[in-house]
Coordinates of C-alpha atoms in Angstrom, one line a residue:
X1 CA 0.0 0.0 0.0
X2 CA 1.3 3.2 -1.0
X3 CA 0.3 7.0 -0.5
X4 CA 0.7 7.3 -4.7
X5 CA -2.6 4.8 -4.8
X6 CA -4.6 7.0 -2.8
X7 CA -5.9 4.5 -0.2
X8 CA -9.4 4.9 2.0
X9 CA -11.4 3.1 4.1
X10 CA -15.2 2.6 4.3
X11 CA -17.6 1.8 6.9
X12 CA -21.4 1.2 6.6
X13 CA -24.4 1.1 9.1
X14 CA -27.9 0.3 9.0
X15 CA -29.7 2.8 10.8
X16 CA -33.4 3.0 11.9
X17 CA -34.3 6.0 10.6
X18 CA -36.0 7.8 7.2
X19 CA -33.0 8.7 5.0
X20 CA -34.0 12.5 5.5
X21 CA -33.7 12.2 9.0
X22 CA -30.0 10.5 8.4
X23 CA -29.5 13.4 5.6
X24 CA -30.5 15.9 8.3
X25 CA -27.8 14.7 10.6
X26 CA -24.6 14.1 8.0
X27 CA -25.1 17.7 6.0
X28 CA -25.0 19.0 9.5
X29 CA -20.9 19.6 9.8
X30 CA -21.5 19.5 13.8
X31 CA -22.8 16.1 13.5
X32 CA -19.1 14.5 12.9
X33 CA -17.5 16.6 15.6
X34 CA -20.0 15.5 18.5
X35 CA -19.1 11.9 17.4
X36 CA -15.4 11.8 16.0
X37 CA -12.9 10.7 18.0
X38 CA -10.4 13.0 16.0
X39 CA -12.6 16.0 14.9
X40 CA -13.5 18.6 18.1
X41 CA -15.1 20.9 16.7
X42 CA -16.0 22.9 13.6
X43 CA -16.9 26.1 12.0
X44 CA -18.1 27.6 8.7
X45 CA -15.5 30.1 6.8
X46 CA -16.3 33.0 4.1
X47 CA -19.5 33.5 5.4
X48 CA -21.2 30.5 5.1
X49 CA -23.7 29.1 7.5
X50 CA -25.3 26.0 5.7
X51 CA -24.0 22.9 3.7
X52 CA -23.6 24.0 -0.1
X53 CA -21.5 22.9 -3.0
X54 CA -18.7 25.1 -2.6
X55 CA -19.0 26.1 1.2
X56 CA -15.6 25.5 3.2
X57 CA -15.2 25.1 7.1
X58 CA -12.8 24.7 9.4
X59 CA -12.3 22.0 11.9
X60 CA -10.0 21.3 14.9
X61 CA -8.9 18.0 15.2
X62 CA -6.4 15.7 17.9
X63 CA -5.3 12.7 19.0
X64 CA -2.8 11.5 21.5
X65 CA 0.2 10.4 18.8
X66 CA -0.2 13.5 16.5
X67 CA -1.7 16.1 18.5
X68 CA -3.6 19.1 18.0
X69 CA -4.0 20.0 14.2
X70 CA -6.7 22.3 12.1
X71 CA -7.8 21.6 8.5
X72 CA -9.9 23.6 6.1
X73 CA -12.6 21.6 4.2
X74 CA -14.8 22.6 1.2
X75 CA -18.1 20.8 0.3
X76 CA -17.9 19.5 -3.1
X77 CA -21.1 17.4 -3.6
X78 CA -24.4 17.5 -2.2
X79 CA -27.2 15.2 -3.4
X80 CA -30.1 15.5 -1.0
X81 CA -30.8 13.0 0.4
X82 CA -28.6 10.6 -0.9
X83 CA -24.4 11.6 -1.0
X84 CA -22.6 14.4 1.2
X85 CA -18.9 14.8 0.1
X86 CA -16.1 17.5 0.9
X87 CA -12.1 17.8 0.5
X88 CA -9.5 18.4 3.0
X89 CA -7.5 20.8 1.4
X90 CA -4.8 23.7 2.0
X91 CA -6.2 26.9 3.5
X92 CA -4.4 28.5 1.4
X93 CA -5.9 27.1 -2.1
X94 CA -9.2 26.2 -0.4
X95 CA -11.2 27.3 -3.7
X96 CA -9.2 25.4 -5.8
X97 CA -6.6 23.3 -4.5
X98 CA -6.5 19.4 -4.7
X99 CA -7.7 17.3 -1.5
X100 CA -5.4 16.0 1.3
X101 CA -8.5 14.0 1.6
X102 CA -12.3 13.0 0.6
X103 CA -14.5 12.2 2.8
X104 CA -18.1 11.3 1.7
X105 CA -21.3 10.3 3.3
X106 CA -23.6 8.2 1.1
X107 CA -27.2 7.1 1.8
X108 CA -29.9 4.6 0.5
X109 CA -33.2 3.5 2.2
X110 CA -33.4 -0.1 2.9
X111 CA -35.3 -2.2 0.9
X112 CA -37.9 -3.2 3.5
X113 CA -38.3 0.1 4.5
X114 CA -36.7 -0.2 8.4
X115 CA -34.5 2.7 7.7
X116 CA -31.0 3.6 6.0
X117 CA -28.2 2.4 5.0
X118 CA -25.0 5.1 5.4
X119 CA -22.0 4.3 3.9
X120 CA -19.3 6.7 5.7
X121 CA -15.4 7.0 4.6
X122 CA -12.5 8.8 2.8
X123 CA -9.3 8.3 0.5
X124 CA -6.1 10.0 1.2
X125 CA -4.8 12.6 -1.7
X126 CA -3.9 13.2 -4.2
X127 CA -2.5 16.2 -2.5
X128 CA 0.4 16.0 -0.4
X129 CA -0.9 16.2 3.3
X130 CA 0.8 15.8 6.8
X131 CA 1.5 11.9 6.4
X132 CA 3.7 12.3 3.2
X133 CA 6.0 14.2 6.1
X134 CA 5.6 10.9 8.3
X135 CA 6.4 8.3 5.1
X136 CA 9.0 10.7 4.5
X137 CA 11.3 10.3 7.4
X138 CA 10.7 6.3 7.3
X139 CA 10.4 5.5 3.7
X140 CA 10.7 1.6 5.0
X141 CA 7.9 1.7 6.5
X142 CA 5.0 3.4 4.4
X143 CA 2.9 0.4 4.4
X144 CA 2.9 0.0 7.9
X145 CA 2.6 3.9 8.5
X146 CA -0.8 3.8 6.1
X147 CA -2.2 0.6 7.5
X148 CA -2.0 2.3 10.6
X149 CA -3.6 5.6 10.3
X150 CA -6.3 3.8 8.3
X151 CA -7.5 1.6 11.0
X152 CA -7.2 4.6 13.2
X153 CA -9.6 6.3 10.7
X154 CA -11.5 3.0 10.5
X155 CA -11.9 2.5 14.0
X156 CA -13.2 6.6 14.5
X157 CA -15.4 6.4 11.5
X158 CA -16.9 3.3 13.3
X159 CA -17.3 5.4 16.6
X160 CA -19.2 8.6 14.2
X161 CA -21.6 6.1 13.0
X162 CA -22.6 4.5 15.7
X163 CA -22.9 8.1 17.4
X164 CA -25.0 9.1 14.2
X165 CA -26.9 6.2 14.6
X166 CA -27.8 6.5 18.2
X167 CA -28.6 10.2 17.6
X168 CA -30.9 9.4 14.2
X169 CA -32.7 7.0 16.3
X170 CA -33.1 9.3 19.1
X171 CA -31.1 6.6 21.6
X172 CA -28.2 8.3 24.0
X173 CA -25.2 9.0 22.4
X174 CA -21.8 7.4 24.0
X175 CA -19.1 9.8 25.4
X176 CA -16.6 9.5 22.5
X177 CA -12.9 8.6 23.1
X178 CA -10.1 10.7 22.3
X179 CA -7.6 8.3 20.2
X180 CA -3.9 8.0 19.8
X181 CA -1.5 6.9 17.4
X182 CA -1.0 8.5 13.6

């Protein structure tokens, strides 16, 4: 596995709930930060104060082995009720630049009718982000480094969806962990 393949993970759910309920919940940018492990907190940019193609926010992220770090995010598809993407990308180029990552929500009732089904994940680049830095000093060891953080972001993407889940279905939501490791 290498960063130059742009690798991802994926998780999915079934959630009792109306997809517009679920859509309610994943365009809401708060929604990931009460349940990610990683993401604190997060705030619109440019004036913005709703999910739309284009839109960008900013989000505070930590965990024990990196630390603190902030990342600037753009919305890049919207498809009510169905698929909520945005980009990671460099404040700087935030209009234009290429992702660090993609993350993207994706929806579909369930055939019986019960609830939804949310796919939930994201793909590293093509941009150069913070882990290039990390592969960087131990070349040896970039499969290792990117199976790593990827079960990091599996394991958090897991904790977000069962928090979504719990709060679509109007259960109590679990005090989320703060995690460690890259």
């Amino acid at each position: 596995m290498r960063l130059a393949d742009s690798p991802g993970v994926e998780c999915t759910a079934e959630i009792a709930a109306d997809p517009q309920r679920v859509w309610e919940l994943v365009s809401d940018i708060s929604t990931s930060a009460r349940h990610s492990p990683e993401l604190q907190e997060v705030e619109w940019l440019d004036g913005a104060d709703g999910p739309a193609v284009g839109a960008c926010f900013a989000g505070r992220n930590r965990n024990s082995g990196l630390g603190e770090w902030r990342t600037v995010s753009r919305i890049t598809r919207m498809s009510r009720p169905h698929v909520f993407q945005w980009e990671v990308v460099h404040y700087n180029d935030r209009r234009h630049g290429e992702p660090l990552a993609v993350w993207t929500y994706t929806l579909e009732p369930l055939a019986d009718g019960s609830g939804t089904r949310v796919r939930h994940g994201m793909r590293i680049g093509p941009a150069r982000g913070p882990l290039h830095d990390v592969v960087e000093l131990h070349p040896e060891r970039e499969e290792q480094i990117i199976t790593g953080r990827l079960a990091l972001l599996r394991a958090g993407i897991q904790t977000t969806l069962a928090g979504l889940r719990a709060e679509a279905e109007g259960r109590p939501v679990q005090v989320r962990p703060v995690q460690g490791g890259v």
